mmCIF file of C-alpha atoms in Angstrom:
data_model
loop_
_atom_site.group_PDB
_atom_site.id
_atom_site.type_symbol
_atom_site.label_atom_id
_atom_site.label_comp_id
_atom_site.label_asym_id
_atom_site.label_seq_id
_atom_site.Cartn_x
_atom_site.Cartn_y
_atom_site.Cartn_z
ATOM 1 C CA MET C 545 -3.320 11.025 8.032
ATOM 2 C CA SER C 546 -3.358 11.504 11.786
ATOM 3 C CA ASN C 547 -6.155 9.017 12.418
ATOM 4 C CA LYS C 548 -5.331 5.136 13.153
ATOM 5 C CA ILE C 549 -6.443 3.205 10.143
ATOM 6 C CA ASN C 550 -8.963 0.622 10.616
ATOM 7 C CA GLN C 551 -9.745 -0.774 7.302
ATOM 8 C CA ILE C 552 -8.017 -1.046 3.850
ATOM 9 C CA GLN C 553 -9.510 -2.319 1.064
ATOM 10 C CA ALA C 554 -8.079 -2.869 -2.620
ATOM 11 C CA SER C 555 -10.041 -3.941 -5.149
ATOM 12 C CA TYR C 556 -9.839 -3.524 -9.533
ATOM 13 C CA ASN C 557 -11.814 -1.868 -11.721
ATOM 14 C CA PRO C 558 -12.053 -3.419 -14.745
ATOM 15 C CA SER C 559 -13.762 -0.080 -16.865
ATOM 16 C CA GLU C 560 -11.175 1.744 -15.359
ATOM 17 C CA ASP C 561 -8.529 -0.403 -16.144
ATOM 18 C CA ARG C 562 -7.381 0.833 -12.250
ATOM 19 C CA ILE C 563 -7.066 -0.409 -8.697
ATOM 20 C CA LEU C 564 -9.753 1.582 -6.519
ATOM 21 C CA LEU C 565 -7.753 2.066 -2.991
ATOM 22 C CA LYS C 566 -10.213 2.718 0.004
ATOM 23 C CA ILE C 567 -8.780 3.700 3.265
ATOM 24 C CA LYS C 568 -10.685 3.849 6.330
ATOM 25 C CA THR C 569 -9.988 4.953 9.673
ATOM 26 C CA ASP C 570 -11.237 5.259 13.343
ATOM 27 C CA ASN C 571 -13.119 8.690 13.107
ATOM 28 C CA ASN C 572 -15.541 7.923 9.717
ATOM 29 C CA GLN C 573 -12.685 9.461 7.252
ATOM 30 C CA GLU C 574 -12.557 7.800 3.880
ATOM 31 C CA TYR C 575 -9.650 8.040 1.323
ATOM 32 C CA LEU C 576 -10.476 7.367 -1.860
ATOM 33 C CA ALA C 577 -7.493 6.914 -4.836
ATOM 34 C CA TRP C 578 -6.891 4.995 -8.467
ATOM 35 C CA ILE C 579 -3.576 2.982 -8.358
ATOM 36 C CA THR C 580 -2.579 2.751 -12.245
ATOM 37 C CA ARG C 581 -0.419 -0.097 -13.624
ATOM 38 C CA ARG C 582 2.508 2.238 -13.844
ATOM 39 C CA PHE C 583 2.075 3.508 -10.162
ATOM 40 C CA MET C 584 1.618 0.186 -9.144
ATOM 41 C CA LYS C 585 5.013 -1.370 -10.794
ATOM 42 C CA LEU C 586 6.568 1.622 -8.632
ATOM 43 C CA LEU C 587 4.853 1.163 -5.600
ATOM 44 C CA LEU C 588 5.258 -2.732 -5.053
ATOM 45 C CA PRO C 589 9.279 -2.697 -4.656
ATOM 46 C CA ILE C 590 9.125 -0.069 -1.870
ATOM 47 C CA LEU C 591 6.679 -1.835 -0.281
ATOM 48 C CA HIS C 592 9.475 -4.306 -0.128
ATOM 49 C CA GLY C 593 12.198 -2.002 0.820
ATOM 50 C CA LYS C 594 13.516 -1.525 -2.482
ATOM 51 C CA HIS C 595 14.474 1.379 -4.671
ATOM 52 C CA PRO C 596 11.951 1.279 -7.489
ATOM 53 C CA THR C 597 14.043 1.960 -10.278
ATOM 54 C CA ASN C 598 17.253 0.324 -9.650
ATOM 55 C CA GLY C 599 16.104 -2.387 -6.721
ATOM 56 C CA LYS C 600 18.483 -1.685 -4.544
ATOM 57 C CA ASN C 601 17.726 -2.006 -0.765
ATOM 58 C CA LEU C 602 16.680 1.380 1.088
ATOM 59 C CA PHE C 603 17.872 -0.197 4.477
ATOM 60 C CA ASP C 604 20.833 -2.131 5.295
ATOM 61 C CA SER C 605 20.176 -5.990 5.599
ATOM 62 C CA ALA C 606 19.964 -6.631 8.860
ATOM 63 C CA THR C 607 16.596 -4.061 9.259
ATOM 64 C CA ASN C 608 15.339 -5.383 5.523
ATOM 65 C CA GLU C 609 15.289 -9.059 7.148
ATOM 66 C CA MET C 610 13.454 -7.799 10.345
ATOM 67 C CA GLN C 611 10.898 -5.829 8.291
ATOM 68 C CA GLN C 612 10.324 -8.999 6.192
ATOM 69 C CA MET C 613 9.953 -10.807 8.760
ATOM 70 C CA GLU C 614 7.302 -7.982 10.544
ATOM 71 C CA LYS C 615 5.491 -8.040 7.330
ATOM 72 C CA GLN C 616 4.816 -11.600 7.107
ATOM 73 C CA GLN C 617 3.493 -11.991 10.419
ATOM 74 C CA SER C 618 0.972 -8.858 10.125
ATOM 75 C CA GLN C 619 0.072 -10.537 7.018
ATOM 76 C CA MET C 620 -0.905 -13.475 8.451
ATOM 77 C CA LEU C 621 -3.033 -11.737 11.211
ATOM 78 C CA GLY C 622 -4.866 -9.573 8.914
ATOM 79 C CA ASP C 623 -8.839 -10.178 8.566
ATOM 80 C CA TYR C 624 -8.708 -10.224 4.559
ATOM 81 C CA GLN C 625 -12.385 -12.250 4.901
ATOM 82 C CA SER C 626 -14.456 -9.254 5.712
ATOM 83 C CA ALA C 627 -16.160 -6.993 3.830
ATOM 84 C CA TYR C 628 -15.154 -3.705 3.807
ATOM 85 C CA GLU C 629 -17.319 -1.348 6.080
ATOM 86 C CA THR C 630 -17.970 2.292 4.338
ATOM 87 C CA PRO C 631 -19.059 4.514 7.800
ATOM 88 C CA ASP C 632 -22.552 5.632 8.045
ATOM 89 C CA ASN C 633 -21.504 9.268 8.212
ATOM 90 C CA PRO C 634 -18.090 9.607 6.021
ATOM 91 C CA GLN C 635 -15.886 12.627 5.755
ATOM 92 C CA TYR C 636 -13.899 12.433 2.471
ATOM 93 C CA PRO C 637 -10.734 14.584 3.253
ATOM 94 C CA LEU C 638 -9.577 14.388 -0.318
ATOM 95 C CA GLY C 639 -13.282 14.460 -1.669
ATOM 96 C CA GLU C 640 -15.682 11.841 -2.949
ATOM 97 C CA ILE C 641 -14.291 10.825 -6.026
ATOM 98 C CA PRO C 642 -11.049 8.771 -5.976
ATOM 99 C CA ILE C 643 -8.040 11.111 -6.812
ATOM 100 C CA LEU C 644 -5.703 9.453 -9.363
ATOM 101 C CA LEU C 645 -2.134 8.838 -7.896
ATOM 102 C CA VAL C 646 0.944 9.707 -9.994
ATOM 103 C CA LYS C 647 4.088 10.471 -7.596
ATOM 104 C CA ILE C 648 5.681 8.556 -4.426
ATOM 105 C CA THR C 649 7.175 10.432 -2.033
ATOM 106 C CA PHE C 650 8.955 9.716 1.198
ATOM 107 C CA LYS C 651 9.700 11.270 4.442
ATOM 108 C CA ASP C 652 12.267 9.883 7.364
ATOM 109 C CA ILE C 653 11.943 6.733 5.302
ATOM 110 C CA GLN C 654 15.118 5.878 7.826
ATOM 111 C CA GLY C 655 13.637 7.258 10.944
ATOM 112 C CA GLU C 656 11.230 5.395 13.419
ATOM 113 C CA ASN C 657 8.659 8.202 11.559
ATOM 114 C CA GLY C 658 9.105 7.192 8.326
ATOM 115 C CA LYS C 659 6.259 8.593 5.794
ATOM 116 C CA LEU C 660 5.346 6.930 2.724
ATOM 117 C CA ILE C 661 3.147 9.733 0.834
ATOM 118 C CA PHE C 662 1.005 8.872 -2.615
ATOM 119 C CA GLU C 663 0.239 12.155 -4.301
ATOM 120 C CA PRO C 664 -2.219 13.061 -7.225
ATOM 121 C CA GLU C 665 -0.670 15.487 -9.627
ATOM 122 C CA GLN C 666 -1.887 18.546 -7.601
ATOM 123 C CA GLY C 667 -3.214 19.100 -4.278
ATOM 124 C CA PRO C 668 -3.203 16.685 -1.294
ATOM 125 C CA GLY C 669 -2.699 12.791 -1.551
ATOM 126 C CA VAL C 670 -2.781 9.970 0.944
ATOM 127 C CA VAL C 671 -0.146 9.997 3.647
ATOM 128 C CA LEU C 672 0.654 6.514 5.382
ATOM 129 C CA PRO C 673 3.693 5.503 7.966
ATOM 130 C CA TYR C 674 5.956 3.386 6.529
ATOM 131 C CA ARG C 675 5.902 0.839 9.240
ATOM 132 C CA ALA C 676 6.142 -3.155 8.710
ATOM 133 C CA ASP C 677 2.392 -3.410 10.493
ATOM 134 C CA LEU C 678 1.050 -1.485 7.429
ATOM 135 C CA LEU C 679 3.100 -3.046 4.556
ATOM 136 C CA GLY C 680 2.273 -6.579 4.801
ATOM 137 C CA PRO C 681 -1.579 -5.953 4.782
ATOM 138 C CA LEU C 682 -1.282 -3.080 1.926
ATOM 139 C CA ILE C 683 1.057 -5.988 0.249
ATOM 140 C CA LYS C 684 -1.497 -8.589 0.781
ATOM 141 C CA VAL C 685 -4.777 -6.387 -0.431
ATOM 142 C CA PHE C 686 -2.729 -5.329 -3.424
ATOM 143 C CA ALA C 687 -1.782 -8.833 -4.563
ATOM 144 C CA GLN C 688 -5.549 -9.928 -4.304
ATOM 145 C CA ALA C 689 -6.667 -6.927 -6.388
ATOM 146 C CA MET C 690 -3.401 -7.545 -9.080
ATOM 147 C CA GLU C 691 -4.706 -11.291 -9.305
ATOM 148 C CA THR C 692 -7.937 -9.898 -10.488
ATOM 149 C CA ALA C 693 -6.634 -7.234 -12.450
ATOM 150 C CA GLN C 694 -4.527 -9.918 -14.415
ATOM 151 C CA TRP C 695 -1.855 -7.029 -15.617
ATOM 152 C CA ASN C 696 1.305 -9.628 -15.750
ATOM 153 C CA MET C 697 3.843 -7.193 -14.718
ATOM 154 C CA GLU C 698 6.852 -9.893 -14.333
ATOM 155 C CA MET C 699 6.867 -9.570 -10.907
ATOM 156 C CA GLU C 700 6.231 -12.608 -9.228
ATOM 157 C CA GLU C 701 9.033 -12.181 -6.524
ATOM 158 C CA ILE C 702 7.407 -9.072 -5.278
ATOM 159 C CA TRP C 703 4.574 -10.917 -4.458
ATOM 160 C CA GLN C 704 5.495 -13.632 -2.606
ATOM 161 C CA ILE C 705 5.291 -13.612 1.485
ATOM 162 C CA PRO C 706 9.352 -13.580 2.398
ATOM 163 C CA ALA C 707 10.448 -17.178 3.559
ATOM 164 C CA GLU C 708 10.882 -17.166 7.436
ATOM 165 C CA THR C 709 14.124 -15.784 8.030
ATOM 166 C CA VAL C 710 16.860 -16.562 10.739
ATOM 167 C CA LEU C 711 18.866 -13.522 11.745
ATOM 168 C CA GLN C 712 22.232 -14.095 12.704
#
């Protein structure tokens, strides 16, 4: 995804028992993807800078603390009350039917241009920048959708906005 993201929505669909992720860019492209409970269980730790299976930090502690503070700030600044606006003439790079996400990969996660890639079994997926200014809003919209889903994943600490941290 090379264009600027201007709106993200995650909503629970009870008939599918999945979360529908919608991402709209500034040039009227709309990306649609289904997120299952299993995928979300892997994704949440990653959004907080943790390895999804062993829980170890993906970054050193100073970098991790800085990212946590940036995520917290971006969560507070986001507009989470406005309704999602479907573009007038949307383009669907992945198709009009949501893809089912099954795999998460990274590119240059330790670098300045880190990428988080959500992929289906086959075909192209969603490529997002791995930056705190996007991770915070993703955590917030997923937390809202998860509250509706009532999947009870025993990951309460993942939902918490980190307490303000003072770096030494």
